[in-house]
PDB file of C-alpha atoms in Angstrom:
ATOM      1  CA  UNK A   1      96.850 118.758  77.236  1.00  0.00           C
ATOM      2  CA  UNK A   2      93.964 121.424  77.487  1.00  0.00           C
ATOM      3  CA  UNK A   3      95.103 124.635  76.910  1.00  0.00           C
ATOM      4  CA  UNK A   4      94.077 126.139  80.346  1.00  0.00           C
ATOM      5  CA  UNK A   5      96.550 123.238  81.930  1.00  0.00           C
ATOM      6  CA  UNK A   6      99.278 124.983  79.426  1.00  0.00           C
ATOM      7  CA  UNK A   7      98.696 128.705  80.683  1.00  0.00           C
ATOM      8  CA  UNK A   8      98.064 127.436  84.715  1.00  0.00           C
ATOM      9  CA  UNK A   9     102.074 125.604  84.194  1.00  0.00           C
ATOM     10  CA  UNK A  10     103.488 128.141  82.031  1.00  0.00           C
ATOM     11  CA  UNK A  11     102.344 130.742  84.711  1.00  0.00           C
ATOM     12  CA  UNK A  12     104.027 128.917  87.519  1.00  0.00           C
ATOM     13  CA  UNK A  13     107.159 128.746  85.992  1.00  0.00           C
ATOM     14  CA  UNK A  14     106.844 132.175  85.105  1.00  0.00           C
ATOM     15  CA  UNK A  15     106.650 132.688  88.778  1.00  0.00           C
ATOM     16  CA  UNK A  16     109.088 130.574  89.725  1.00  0.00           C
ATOM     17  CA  UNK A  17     111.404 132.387  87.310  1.00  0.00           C
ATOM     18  CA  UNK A  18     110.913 135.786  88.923  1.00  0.00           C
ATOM     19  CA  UNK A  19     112.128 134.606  92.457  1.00  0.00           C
ATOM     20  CA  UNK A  20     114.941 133.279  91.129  1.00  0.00           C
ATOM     21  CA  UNK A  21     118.643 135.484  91.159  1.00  0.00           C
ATOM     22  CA  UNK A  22     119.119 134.615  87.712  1.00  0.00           C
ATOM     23  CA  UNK A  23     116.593 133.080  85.052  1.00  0.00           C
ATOM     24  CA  UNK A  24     116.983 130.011  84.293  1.00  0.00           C
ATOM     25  CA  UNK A  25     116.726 128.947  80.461  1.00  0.00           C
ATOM     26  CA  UNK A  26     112.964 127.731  79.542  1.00  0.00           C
ATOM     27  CA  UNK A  27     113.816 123.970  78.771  1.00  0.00           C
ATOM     28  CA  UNK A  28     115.477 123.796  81.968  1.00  0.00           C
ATOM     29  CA  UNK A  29     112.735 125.821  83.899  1.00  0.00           C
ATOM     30  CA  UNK A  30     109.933 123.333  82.580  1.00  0.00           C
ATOM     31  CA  UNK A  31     111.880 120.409  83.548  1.00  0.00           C
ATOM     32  CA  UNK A  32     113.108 121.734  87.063  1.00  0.00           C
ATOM     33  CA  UNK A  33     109.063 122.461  87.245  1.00  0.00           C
ATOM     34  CA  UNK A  34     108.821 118.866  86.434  1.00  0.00           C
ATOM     35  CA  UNK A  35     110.789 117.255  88.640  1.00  0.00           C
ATOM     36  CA  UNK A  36     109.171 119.575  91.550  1.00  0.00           C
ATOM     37  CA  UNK A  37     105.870 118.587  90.517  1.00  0.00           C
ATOM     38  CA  UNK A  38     106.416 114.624  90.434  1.00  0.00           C
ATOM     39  CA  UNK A  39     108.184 114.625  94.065  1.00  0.00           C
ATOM     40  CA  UNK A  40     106.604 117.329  95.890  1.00  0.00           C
ATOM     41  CA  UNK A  41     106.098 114.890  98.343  1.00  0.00           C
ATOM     42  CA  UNK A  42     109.732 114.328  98.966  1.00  0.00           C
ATOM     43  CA  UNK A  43     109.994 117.932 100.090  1.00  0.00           C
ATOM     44  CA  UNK A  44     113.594 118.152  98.246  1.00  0.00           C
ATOM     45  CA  UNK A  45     115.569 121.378  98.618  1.00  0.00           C
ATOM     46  CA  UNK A  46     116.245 123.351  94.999  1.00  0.00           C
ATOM     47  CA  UNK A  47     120.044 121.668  95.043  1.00  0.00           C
ATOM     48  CA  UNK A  48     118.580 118.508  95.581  1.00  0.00           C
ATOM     49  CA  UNK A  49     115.988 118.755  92.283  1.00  0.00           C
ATOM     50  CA  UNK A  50     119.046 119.870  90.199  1.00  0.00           C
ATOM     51  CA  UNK A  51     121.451 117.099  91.140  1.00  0.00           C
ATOM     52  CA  UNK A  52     118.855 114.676  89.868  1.00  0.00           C
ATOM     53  CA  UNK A  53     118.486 117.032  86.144  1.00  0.00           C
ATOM     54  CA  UNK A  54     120.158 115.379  83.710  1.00  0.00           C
ATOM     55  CA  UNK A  55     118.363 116.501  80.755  1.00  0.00           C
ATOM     56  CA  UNK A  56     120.019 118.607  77.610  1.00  0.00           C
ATOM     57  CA  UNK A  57     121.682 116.437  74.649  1.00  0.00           C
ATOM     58  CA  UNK A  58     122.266 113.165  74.887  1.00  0.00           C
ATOM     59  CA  UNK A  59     120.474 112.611  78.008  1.00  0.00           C
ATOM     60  CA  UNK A  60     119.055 109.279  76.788  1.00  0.00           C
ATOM     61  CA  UNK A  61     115.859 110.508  76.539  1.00  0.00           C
ATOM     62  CA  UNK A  62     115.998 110.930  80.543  1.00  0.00           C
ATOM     63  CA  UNK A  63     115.642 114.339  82.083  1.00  0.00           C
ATOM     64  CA  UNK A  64     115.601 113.578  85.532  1.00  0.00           C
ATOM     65  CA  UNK A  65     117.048 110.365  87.945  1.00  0.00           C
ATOM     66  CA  UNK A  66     116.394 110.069  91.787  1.00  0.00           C
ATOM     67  CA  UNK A  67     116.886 107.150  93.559  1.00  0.00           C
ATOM     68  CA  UNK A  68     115.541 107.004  97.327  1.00  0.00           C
ATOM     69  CA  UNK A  69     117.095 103.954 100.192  1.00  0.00           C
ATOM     70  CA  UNK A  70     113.854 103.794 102.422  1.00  0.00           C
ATOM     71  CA  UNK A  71     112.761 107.157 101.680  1.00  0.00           C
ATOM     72  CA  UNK A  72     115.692 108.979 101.599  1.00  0.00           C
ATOM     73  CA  UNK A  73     117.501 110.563  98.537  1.00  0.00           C
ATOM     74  CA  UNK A  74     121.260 108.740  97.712  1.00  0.00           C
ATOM     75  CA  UNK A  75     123.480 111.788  96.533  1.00  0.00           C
ATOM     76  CA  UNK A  76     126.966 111.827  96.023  1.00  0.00           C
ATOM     77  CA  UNK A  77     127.341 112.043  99.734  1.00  0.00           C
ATOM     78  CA  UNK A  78     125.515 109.158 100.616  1.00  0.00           C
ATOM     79  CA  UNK A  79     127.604 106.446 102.348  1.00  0.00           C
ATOM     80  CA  UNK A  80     126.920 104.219  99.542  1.00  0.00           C
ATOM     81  CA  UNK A  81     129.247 106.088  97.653  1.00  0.00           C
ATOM     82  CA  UNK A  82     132.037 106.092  99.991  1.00  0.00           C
ATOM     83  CA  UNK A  83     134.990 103.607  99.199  1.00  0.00           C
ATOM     84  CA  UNK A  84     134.554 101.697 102.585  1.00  0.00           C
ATOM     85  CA  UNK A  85     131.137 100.779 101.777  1.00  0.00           C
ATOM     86  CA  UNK A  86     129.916  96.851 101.266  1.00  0.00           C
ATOM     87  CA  UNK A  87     126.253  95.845 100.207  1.00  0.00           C
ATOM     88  CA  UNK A  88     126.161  94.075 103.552  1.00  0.00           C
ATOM     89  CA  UNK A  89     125.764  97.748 105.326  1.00  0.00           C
ATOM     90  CA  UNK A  90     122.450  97.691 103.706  1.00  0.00           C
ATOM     91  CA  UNK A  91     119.468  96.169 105.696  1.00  0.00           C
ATOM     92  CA  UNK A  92     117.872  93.727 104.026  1.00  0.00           C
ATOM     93  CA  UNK A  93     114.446  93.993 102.971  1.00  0.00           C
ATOM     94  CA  UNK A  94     115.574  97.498 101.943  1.00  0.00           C
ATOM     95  CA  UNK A  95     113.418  99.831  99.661  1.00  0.00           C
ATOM     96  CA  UNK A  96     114.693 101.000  96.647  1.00  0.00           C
ATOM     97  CA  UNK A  97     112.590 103.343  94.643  1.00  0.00           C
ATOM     98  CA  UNK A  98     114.228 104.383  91.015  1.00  0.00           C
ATOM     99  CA  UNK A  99     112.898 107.396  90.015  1.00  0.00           C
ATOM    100  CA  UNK A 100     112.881 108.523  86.182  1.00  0.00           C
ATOM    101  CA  UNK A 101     111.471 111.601  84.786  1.00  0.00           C
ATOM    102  CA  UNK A 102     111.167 112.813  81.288  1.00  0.00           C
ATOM    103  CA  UNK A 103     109.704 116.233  80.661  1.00  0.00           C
ATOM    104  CA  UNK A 104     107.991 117.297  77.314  1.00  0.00           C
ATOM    105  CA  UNK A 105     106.167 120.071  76.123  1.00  0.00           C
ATOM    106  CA  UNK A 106     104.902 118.891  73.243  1.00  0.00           C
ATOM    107  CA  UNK A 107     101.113 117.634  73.535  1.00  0.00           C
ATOM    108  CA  UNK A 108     102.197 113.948  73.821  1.00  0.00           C
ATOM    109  CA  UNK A 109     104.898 111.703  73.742  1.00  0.00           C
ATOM    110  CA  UNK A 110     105.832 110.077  70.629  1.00  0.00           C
ATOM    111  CA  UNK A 111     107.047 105.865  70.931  1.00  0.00           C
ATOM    112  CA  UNK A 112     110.967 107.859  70.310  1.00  0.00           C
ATOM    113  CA  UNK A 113     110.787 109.022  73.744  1.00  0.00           C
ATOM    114  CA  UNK A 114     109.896 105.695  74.780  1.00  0.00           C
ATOM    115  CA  UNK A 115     112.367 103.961  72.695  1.00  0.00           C
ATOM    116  CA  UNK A 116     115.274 106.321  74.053  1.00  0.00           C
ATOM    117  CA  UNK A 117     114.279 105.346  77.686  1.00  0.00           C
ATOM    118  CA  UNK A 118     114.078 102.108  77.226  1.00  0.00           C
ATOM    119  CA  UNK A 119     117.151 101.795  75.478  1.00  0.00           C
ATOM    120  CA  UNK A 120     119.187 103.870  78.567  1.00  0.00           C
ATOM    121  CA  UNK A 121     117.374 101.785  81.324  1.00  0.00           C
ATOM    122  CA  UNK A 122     118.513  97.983  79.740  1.00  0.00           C
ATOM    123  CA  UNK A 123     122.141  99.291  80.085  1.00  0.00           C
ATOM    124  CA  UNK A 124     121.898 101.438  83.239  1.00  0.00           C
ATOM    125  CA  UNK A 125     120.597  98.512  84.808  1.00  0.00           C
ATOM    126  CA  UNK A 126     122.249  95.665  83.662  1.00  0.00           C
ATOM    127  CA  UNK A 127     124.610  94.644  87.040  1.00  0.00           C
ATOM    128  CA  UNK A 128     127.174  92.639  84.761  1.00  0.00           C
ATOM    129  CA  UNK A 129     127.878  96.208  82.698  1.00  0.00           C
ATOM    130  CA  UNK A 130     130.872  98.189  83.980  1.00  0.00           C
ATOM    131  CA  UNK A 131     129.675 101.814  84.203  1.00  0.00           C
ATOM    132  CA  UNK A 132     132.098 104.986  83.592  1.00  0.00           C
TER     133      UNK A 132
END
């Protein structure tokens, strides 16, 4: 990454810092800046973006997971979620986007962060796999 690019983001989250009521730590800042970046679009509220950060230690080499039904964001008050739901609710034809971000300041990413992710998505996707 050019090292204008570098200033220009380090500068926003500097920014973004200062209108906050308390600092957040700078790994967490860059990848809250992250996931803000990738789905501006989605117009998600500060909550929202933070529900979705999962990065920090043994993260899988994932920082980030959103998952949007037609557009919309699931969270943990979604009524997929609830324990009277049933697949057949769901439409069919519905879209499902899986969204996965990982967030690096380092000048590239190495085939380790590649590995990691890969290695996280064939068991958080794997149907047959009980999950805990």
């Amino acid at each position: 990454m050019p090292q204008n690019e570098v200033v220009l983001i380090d500068s926003f989250i500097s920014d973004a810092q200062k209108t906050r009521e308390a600092p957040l730590p700078d790994d967490i800042a860059f990848e809250v800046f992250a996931a803000e970046t990738v789905l501006h679009d989605r117009n998600l509220s500060d909550d929202e973006i933070e529900a979705g950060r999962i990065g920090g230690g043994m993260d899988g080499g994932i920082d980030g997971v959103y998952v949007f039904q037609d557009g919309i964001l699931l969270d943990e008050d979604s009524d997929v979620f609830s324990d009277d739901f049933t697949a057949k609710n769901v439409r069919k034809n519905v879209e499902l986007e899986l969204w996965l971000i990982q967030a690096k300041r380092e000048r590239s990413f190495t085939e380790t962060a590649f590995d990691k992710v890969e290695s996280s998505l064939s068991r958080l996707l794997e149907i047959g796999r009980a999950h805990v």
